[in-house]
Coordinates of C-alpha atoms and ligand atoms in Angstrom, one line a residue:
X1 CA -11.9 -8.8 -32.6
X2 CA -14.8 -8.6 -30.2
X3 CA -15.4 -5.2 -29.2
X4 CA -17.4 -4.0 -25.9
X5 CA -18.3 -0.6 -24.3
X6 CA -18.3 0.7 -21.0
X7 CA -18.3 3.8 -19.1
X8 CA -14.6 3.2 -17.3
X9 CA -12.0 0.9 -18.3
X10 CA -10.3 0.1 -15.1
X11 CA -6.8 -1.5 -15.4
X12 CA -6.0 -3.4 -12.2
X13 CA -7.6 -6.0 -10.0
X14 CA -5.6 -4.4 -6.9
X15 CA -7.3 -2.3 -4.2
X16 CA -7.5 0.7 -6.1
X17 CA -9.3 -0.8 -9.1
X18 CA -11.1 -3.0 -7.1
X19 CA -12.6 -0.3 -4.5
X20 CA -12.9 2.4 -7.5
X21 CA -15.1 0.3 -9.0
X22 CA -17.4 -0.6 -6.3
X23 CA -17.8 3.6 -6.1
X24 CA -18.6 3.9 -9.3
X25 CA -21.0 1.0 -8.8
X26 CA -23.0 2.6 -6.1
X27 CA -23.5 6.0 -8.1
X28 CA -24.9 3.2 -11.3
X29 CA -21.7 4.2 -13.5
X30 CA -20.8 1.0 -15.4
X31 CA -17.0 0.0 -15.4
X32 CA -14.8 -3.3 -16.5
X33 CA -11.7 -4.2 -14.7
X34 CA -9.0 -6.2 -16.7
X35 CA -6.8 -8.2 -14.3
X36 CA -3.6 -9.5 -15.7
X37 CA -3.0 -12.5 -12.8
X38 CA -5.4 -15.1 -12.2
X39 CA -8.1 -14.6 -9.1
X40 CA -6.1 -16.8 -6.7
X41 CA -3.0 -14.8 -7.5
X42 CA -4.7 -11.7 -6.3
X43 CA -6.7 -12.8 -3.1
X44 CA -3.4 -14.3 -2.1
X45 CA -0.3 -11.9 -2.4
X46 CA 0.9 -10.8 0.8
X47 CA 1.6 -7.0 1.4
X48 CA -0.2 -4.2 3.8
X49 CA -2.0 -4.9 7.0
X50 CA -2.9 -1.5 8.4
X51 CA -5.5 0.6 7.7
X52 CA -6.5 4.1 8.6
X53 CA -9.4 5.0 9.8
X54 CA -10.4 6.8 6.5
X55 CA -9.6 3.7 4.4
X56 CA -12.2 1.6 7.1
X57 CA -14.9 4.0 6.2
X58 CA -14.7 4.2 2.8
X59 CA -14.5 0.5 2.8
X60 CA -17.5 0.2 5.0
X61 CA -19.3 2.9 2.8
X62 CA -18.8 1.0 -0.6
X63 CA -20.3 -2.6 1.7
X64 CA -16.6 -4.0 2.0
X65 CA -17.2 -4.0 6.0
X66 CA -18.8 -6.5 7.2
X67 CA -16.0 -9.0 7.9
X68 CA -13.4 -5.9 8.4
X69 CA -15.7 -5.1 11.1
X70 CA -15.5 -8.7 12.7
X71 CA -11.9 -9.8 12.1
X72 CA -10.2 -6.3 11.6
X73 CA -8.0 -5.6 14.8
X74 CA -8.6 -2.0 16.2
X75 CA -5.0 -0.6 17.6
X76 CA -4.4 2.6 19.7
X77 CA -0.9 2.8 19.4
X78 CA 2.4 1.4 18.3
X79 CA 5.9 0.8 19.5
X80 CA 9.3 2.4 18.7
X81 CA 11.9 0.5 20.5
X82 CA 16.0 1.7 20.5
X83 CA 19.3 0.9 22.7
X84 CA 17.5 -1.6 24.5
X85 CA 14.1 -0.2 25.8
X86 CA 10.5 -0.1 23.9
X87 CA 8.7 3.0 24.4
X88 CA 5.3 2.9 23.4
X89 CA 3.4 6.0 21.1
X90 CA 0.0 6.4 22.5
X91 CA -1.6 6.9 18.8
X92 CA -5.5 7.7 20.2
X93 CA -4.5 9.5 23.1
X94 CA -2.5 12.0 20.9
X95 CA -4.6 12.7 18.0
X96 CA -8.1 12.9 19.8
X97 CA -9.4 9.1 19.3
X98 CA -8.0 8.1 15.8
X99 CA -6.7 4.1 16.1
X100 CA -5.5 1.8 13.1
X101 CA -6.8 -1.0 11.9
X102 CA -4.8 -4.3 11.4
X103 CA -7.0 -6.3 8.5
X104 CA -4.8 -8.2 5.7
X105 CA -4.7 -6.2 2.2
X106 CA -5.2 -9.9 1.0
X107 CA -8.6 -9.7 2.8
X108 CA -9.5 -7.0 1.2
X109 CA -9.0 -7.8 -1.9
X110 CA -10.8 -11.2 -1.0
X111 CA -13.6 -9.2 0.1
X112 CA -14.0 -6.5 -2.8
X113 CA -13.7 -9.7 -5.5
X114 CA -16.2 -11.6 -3.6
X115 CA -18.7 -8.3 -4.2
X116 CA -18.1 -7.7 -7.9
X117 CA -18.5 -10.9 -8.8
X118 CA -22.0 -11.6 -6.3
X119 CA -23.1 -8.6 -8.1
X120 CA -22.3 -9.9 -11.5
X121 CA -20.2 -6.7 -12.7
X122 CA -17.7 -7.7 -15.2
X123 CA -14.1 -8.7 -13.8
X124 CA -12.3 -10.4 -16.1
X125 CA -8.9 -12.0 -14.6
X126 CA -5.9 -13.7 -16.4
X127 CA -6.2 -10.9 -19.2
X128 CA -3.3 -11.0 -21.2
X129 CA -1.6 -7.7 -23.6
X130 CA -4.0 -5.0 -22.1
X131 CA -2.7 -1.7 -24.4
X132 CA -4.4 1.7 -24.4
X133 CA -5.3 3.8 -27.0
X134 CA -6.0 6.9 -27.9
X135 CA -5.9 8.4 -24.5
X136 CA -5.4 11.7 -25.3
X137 CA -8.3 12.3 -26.2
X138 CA -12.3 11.6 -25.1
X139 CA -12.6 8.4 -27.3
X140 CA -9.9 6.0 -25.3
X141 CA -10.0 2.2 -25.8
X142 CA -8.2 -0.6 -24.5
X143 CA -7.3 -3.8 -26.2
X144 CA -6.5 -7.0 -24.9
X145 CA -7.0 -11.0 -25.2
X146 CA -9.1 -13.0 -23.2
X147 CA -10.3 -16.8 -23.5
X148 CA -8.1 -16.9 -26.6
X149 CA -9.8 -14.1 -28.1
X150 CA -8.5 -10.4 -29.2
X151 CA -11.3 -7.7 -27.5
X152 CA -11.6 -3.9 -27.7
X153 CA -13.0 -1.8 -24.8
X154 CA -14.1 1.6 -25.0
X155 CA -14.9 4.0 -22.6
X156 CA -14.9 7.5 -21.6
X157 CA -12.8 7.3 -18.7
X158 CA -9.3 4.9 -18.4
X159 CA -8.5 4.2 -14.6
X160 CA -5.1 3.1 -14.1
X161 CA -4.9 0.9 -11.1
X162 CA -2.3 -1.9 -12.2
X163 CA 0.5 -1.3 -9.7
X164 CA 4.1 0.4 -10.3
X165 CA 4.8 -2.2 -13.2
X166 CA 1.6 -2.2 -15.3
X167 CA 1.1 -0.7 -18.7
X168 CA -1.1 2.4 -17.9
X169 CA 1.6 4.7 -16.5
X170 CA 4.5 3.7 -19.3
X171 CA 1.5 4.6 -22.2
X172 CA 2.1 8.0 -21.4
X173 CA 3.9 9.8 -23.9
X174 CA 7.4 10.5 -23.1
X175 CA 8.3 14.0 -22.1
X176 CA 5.1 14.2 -20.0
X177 CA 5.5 12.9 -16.3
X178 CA 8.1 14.6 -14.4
X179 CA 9.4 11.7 -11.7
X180 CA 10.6 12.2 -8.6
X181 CA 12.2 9.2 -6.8
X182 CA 14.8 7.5 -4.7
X183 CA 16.1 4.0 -4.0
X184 CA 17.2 2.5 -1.0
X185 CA 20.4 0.5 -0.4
X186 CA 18.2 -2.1 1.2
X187 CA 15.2 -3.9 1.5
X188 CA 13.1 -6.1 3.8
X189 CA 12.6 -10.2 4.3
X190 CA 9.1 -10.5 5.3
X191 CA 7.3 -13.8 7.0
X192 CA 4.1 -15.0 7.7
X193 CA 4.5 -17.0 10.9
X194 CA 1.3 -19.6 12.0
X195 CA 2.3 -18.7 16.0
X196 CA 0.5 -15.7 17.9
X197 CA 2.2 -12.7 17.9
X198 CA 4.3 -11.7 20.7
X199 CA 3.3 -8.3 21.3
X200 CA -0.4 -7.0 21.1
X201 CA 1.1 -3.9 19.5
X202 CA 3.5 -3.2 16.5
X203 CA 7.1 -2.6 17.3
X204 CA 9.5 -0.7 15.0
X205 CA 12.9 -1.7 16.1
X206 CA 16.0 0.0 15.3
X207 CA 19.1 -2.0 15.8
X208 CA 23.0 -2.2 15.0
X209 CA 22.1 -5.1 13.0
X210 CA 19.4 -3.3 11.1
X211 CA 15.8 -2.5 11.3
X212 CA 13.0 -5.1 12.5
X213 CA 9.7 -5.1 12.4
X214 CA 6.7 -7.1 14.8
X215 CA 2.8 -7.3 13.0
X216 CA 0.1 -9.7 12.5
X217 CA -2.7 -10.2 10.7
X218 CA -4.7 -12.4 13.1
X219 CA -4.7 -13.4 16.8
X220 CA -3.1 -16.5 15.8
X221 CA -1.1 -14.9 12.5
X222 CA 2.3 -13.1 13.3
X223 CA 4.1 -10.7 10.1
X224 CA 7.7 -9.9 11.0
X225 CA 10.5 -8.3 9.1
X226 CA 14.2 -7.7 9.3
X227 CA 16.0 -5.6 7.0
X228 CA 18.1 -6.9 4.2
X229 CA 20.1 -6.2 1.4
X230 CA 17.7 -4.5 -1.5
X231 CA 19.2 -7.8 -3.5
X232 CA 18.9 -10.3 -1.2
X233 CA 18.7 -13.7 -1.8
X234 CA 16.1 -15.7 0.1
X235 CA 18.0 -19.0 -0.2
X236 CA 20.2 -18.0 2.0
X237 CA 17.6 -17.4 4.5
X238 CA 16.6 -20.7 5.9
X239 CA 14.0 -20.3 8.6
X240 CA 16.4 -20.7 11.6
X241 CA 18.3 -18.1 10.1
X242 CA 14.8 -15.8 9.8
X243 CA 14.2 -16.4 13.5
X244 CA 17.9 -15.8 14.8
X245 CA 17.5 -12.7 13.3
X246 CA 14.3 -11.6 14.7
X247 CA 15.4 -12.7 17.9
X248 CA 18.6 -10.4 18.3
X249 CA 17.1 -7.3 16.5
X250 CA 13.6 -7.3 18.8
X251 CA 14.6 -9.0 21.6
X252 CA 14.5 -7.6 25.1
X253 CA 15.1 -8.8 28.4
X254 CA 12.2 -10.1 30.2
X255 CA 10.9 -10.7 26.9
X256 CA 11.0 -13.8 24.2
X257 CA 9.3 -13.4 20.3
X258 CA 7.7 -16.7 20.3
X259 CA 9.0 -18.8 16.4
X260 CA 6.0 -21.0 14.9
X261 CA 6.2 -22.3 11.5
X262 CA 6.9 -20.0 8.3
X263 CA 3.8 -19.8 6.4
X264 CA 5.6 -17.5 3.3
X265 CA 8.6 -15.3 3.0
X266 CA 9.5 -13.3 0.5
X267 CA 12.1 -9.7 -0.3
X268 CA 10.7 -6.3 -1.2
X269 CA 13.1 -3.7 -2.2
X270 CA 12.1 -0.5 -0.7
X271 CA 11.4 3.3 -3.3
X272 CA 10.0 6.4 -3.1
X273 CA 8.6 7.2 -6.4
X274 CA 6.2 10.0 -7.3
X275 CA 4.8 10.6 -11.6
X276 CA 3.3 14.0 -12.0
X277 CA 0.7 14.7 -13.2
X278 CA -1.5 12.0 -12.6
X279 CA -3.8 12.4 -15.1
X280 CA -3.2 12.4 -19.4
X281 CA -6.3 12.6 -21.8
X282 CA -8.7 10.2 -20.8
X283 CA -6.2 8.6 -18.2
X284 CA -6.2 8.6 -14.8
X285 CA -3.6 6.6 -12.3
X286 CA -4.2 5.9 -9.2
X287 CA -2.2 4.2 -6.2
X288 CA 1.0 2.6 -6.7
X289 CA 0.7 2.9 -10.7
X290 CA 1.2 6.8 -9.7
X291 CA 3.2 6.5 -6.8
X292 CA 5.1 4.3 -4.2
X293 CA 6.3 4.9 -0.7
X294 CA 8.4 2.2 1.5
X295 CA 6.6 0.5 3.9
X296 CA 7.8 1.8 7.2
X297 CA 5.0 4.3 7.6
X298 CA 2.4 1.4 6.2
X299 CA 0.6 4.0 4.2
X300 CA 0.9 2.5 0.2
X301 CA -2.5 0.9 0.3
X302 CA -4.0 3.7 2.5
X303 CA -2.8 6.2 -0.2
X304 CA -4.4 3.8 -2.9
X305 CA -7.6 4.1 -1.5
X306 CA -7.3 7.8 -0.7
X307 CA -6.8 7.9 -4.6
X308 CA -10.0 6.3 -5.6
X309 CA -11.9 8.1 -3.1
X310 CA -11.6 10.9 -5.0
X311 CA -11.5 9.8 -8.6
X312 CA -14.4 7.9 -7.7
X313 CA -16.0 11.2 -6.9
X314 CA -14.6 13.2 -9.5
X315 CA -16.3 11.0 -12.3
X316 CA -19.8 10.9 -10.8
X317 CA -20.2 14.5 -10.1
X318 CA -18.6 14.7 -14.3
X319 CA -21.4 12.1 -15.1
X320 CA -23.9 13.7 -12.9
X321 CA -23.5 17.3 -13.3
X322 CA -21.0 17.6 -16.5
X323 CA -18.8 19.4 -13.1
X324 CA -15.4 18.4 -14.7
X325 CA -13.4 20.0 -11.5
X326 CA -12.8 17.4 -9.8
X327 CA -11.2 15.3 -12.7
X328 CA -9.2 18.6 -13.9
X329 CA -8.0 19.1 -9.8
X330 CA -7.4 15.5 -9.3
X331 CA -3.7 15.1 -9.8
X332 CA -3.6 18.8 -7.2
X333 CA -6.0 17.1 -4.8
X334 CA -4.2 13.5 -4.5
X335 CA -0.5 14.8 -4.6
X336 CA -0.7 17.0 -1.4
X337 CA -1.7 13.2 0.2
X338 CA 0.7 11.9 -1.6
X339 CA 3.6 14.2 -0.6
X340 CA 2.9 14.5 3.2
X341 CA 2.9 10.6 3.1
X342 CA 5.9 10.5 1.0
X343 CA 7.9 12.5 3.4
X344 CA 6.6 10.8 6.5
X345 CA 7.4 7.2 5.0
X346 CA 11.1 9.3 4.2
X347 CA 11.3 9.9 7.5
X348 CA 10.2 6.5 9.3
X349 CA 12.4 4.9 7.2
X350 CA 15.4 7.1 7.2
X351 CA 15.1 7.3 11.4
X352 CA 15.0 3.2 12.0
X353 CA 17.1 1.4 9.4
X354 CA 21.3 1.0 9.5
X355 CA 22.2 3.1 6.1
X356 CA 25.1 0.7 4.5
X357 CA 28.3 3.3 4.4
X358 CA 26.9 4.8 7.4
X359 CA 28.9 6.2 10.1
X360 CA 28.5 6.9 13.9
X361 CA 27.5 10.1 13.7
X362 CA 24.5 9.1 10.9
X363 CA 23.3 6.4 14.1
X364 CA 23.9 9.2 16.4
X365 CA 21.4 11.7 14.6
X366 CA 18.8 8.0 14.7
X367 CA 19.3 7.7 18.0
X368 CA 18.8 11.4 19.4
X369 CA 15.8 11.7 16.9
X370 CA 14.1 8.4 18.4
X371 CA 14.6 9.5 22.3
X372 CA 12.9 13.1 21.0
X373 CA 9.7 11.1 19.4
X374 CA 9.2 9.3 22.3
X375 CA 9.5 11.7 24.7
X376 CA 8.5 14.8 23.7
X377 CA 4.1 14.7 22.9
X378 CA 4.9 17.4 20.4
X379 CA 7.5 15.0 18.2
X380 CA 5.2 12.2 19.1
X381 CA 2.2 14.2 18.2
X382 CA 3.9 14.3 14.1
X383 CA 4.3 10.8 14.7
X384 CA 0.7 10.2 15.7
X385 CA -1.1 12.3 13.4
X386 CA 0.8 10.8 10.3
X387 CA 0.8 7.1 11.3
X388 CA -2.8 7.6 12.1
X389 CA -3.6 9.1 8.5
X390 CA -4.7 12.8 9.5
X391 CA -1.9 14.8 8.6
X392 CA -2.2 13.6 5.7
X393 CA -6.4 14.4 5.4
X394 CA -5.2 17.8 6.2
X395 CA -2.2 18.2 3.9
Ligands
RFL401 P1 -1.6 -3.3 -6.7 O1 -2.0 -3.9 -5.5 O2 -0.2 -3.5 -7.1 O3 -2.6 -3.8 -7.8 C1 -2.3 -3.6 -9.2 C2 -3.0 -4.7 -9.9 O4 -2.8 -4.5 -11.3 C3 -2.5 -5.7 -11.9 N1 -1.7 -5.4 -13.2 C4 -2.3 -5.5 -14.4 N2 -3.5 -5.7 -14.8 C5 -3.8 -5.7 -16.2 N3 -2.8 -5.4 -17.1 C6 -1.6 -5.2 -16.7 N4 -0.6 -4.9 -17.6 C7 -1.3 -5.2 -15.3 N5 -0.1 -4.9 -14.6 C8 -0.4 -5.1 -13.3 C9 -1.7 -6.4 -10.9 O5 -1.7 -7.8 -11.1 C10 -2.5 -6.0 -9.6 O6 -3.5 -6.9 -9.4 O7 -1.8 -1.7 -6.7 P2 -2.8 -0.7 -6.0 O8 -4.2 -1.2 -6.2 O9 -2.5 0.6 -6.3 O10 -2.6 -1.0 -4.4 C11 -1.4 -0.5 -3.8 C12 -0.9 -1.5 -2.7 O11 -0.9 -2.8 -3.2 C13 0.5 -1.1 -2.3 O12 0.6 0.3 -2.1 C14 0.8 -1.7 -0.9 O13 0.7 -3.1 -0.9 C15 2.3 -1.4 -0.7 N6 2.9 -2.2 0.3 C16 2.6 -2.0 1.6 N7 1.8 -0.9 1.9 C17 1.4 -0.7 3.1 O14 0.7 0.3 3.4 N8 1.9 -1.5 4.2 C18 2.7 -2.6 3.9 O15 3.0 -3.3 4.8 C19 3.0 -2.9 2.6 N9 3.8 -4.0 2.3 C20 3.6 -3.4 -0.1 C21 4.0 -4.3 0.9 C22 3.9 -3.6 -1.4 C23 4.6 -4.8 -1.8 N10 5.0 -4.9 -3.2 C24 4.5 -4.0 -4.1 C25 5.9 -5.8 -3.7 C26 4.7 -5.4 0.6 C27 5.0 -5.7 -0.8 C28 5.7 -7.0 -1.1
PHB402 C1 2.5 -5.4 7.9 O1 1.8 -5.8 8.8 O2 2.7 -6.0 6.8 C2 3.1 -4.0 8.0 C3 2.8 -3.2 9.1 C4 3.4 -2.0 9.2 C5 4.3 -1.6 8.3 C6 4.6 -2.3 7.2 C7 4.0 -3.6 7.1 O3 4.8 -0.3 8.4

């Protein structure tokens, strides 16, 4: 056994443990993250695209910025679209400036690898049976095997960043977390298509066939989804099937989605999930090991970020000051984020997909609530101010 000491453990090459430890970095508080997948594993899953304007700053602030700020794609607005018209939600005009930013999650986590490892901070990837110890108390230590060695890490602090699967939520002792979640009876197909996307904007489509949904990543990159059984099996989506799809659920007249060729496709079921409290011992989670949300309001890496932003904080002023208020007000702080995003992502997805055992009076209640968002500025004003990320600033 070799054994090693830092100041945090961070479990989790994802955006959480990759931006937490660039904070901790910048205030000189030494940290190792253990990554279970290899490096090209992690710079090359496809999930989020949009970013709030308080993720782009903290990104910028920690030096993650540079190419954000060249290839990220600013956007003032987004599109709901319903019984045959797209209506369009001016997101800037109605909350005083604030846009999105449409930058890959995968080019983030490109970006925030590419700086730990310039900078020579430990990262090890491919680490295989992390387990923690002795996190209820001030002495925590996580084992694990590298290079065909056992190792020991100990710390102060544990950061769990390793997603809703890892190991750092389920080493909390039963009886402690109270859950809170709900499934979905369906789920979404998602491509990445090598063709320019059709609209400049995003457009949420609800449809009698079920939800779609129009992104990018690039100006020559377009991410689409239709929505599927939470089971689906992609073989029996062959890409003319995909685009058939996409074509009858977003299609307008006067208006064609132009089909390239599919670049990667894949099925994500959709939760809601929320473990309280977010902190045990000498444990901390952050982002989705903590909590997930579906992806209709696109705020599951935002609210990973918004995580770390203040962990990050709460450590060094511990460090700095021996001002433990932030670490004992952590789960308090992150979990009135957590719920306003929770509810919004609720919503969003409740108003714009076809609920399987649903009836005409559930599309009905859909229908009435979309025409109300888009034309009323104060139901379009909730929509703003949530999709935007400053409802949930103020929660
Ligand atoms: P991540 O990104 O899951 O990173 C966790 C990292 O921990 C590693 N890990 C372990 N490492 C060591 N030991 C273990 N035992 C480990 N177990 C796991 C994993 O390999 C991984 O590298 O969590 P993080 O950092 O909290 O970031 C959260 C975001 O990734 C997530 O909220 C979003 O991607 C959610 N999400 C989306 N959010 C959006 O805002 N918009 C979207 O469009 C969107 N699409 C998605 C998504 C999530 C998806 N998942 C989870 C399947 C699409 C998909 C497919
Ligand atoms: C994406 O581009 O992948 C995306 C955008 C908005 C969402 C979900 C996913 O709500």
């Amino acid at each position: 056994m070799t054994a090693g000491t830092t100041q945090v453990g961070i479990v989790g090459a994802g955006p959480a443990g990759l931006t937490l430890a660039r904070l901790l970095g910048a205030r000189g508080i030494e940290s190792v993250v253990l990554e279970s997948r290899s490096r090209d594993h992690c710079e090359h899953r496809i999930r989020a695209g949009v970013l709030e304007q308080g993720a782009v700053d903290l990104l910028r602030a920690v030096g993650a910025g540079e190419r954000l700020g060249r290839e990220g794609i600013v956007h003032h607005g987004v599109s709901l679209q319903f019984a045959g018209g797209r209506h369009r939600i001016p997101l800037s005009e109605l909350t005083g400036g604030a846009a999105i930013t449409i930058y890959g999650q995968t080019e983030v986590v490109k970006d925030l690898i590419r700086l730990r490892v310039e900078a020579g901070d430990p990262l090890l990837f491919e680490a295989e049976d992390v387990a923690l110890h002795d996190i209820e108390g001030d002495r925590p230590r996580i084992t694990y095997r590298h290079d065909g060695r056992e190792r020991e890490l100990r710390c102060d602090i544990v950061a769990g960043c390793d997603g809703f699967h890892g190991v750092s939520r389920a080493s909390i002792p039963a009886g402690v977390l109270r859950v809170s979640e709900r499934d979905y009876p369906f789920g979404w197909l998602g491509i990445l298509a090598d063709v320019a996307p059709s609209s400049e904007e995003l457009v949420y489509a609800h449809h009698e066939r079920g939800f779609a949904l129009l992104s990018l990543r690039s100006p020559t990159l377009s991410r689409l989804y239709v929505q599927v059984a939470h089971d689906e099996d992609i073989g029996e989506w062959p890409d003319e099937r995909i685009w058939a799809e996409l074509q009858t659920r977003l299609g307008l007249p006067g208006w064609t989605l132009a089909e390239g060729p599919i670049l990667e496709k894949g099925v994500t079921g959709m939760r809601s999930f929320v473990a309280a409290p977010m902190q045990f011992g000498s444990l901390y989670l952050a982002g989705d090991a903590a909590h997930i949300v579906p992806p209709t309001g696109a705020k599951g890496l935002n609210l990973a970020i918004a995580d770390v932003e203040l962990l990050g904080e709460a450590v060094a002023a511990w460090y700095e000051r021996g001002d433990r208020s932030g670490l004992d007000g952590y789960t308090e702080a992150c979990l009135r984020r957590v719920w306003r995003a929770e509810h919004f992502s609720w919503w969003m997805t409740s108003m714009l997909h076809r609920l399987p055992g649903g009836d005409p009076f559930d599309v009905e209640l859909q229908l009435a609530q979309l025409r109300y968002v888009v034309s009323s500025p104060a139901a379009a004003t909730t929509l703003a101010e949530n999709y935007v990320g400053i409802a949930g600033r103020r929660a």
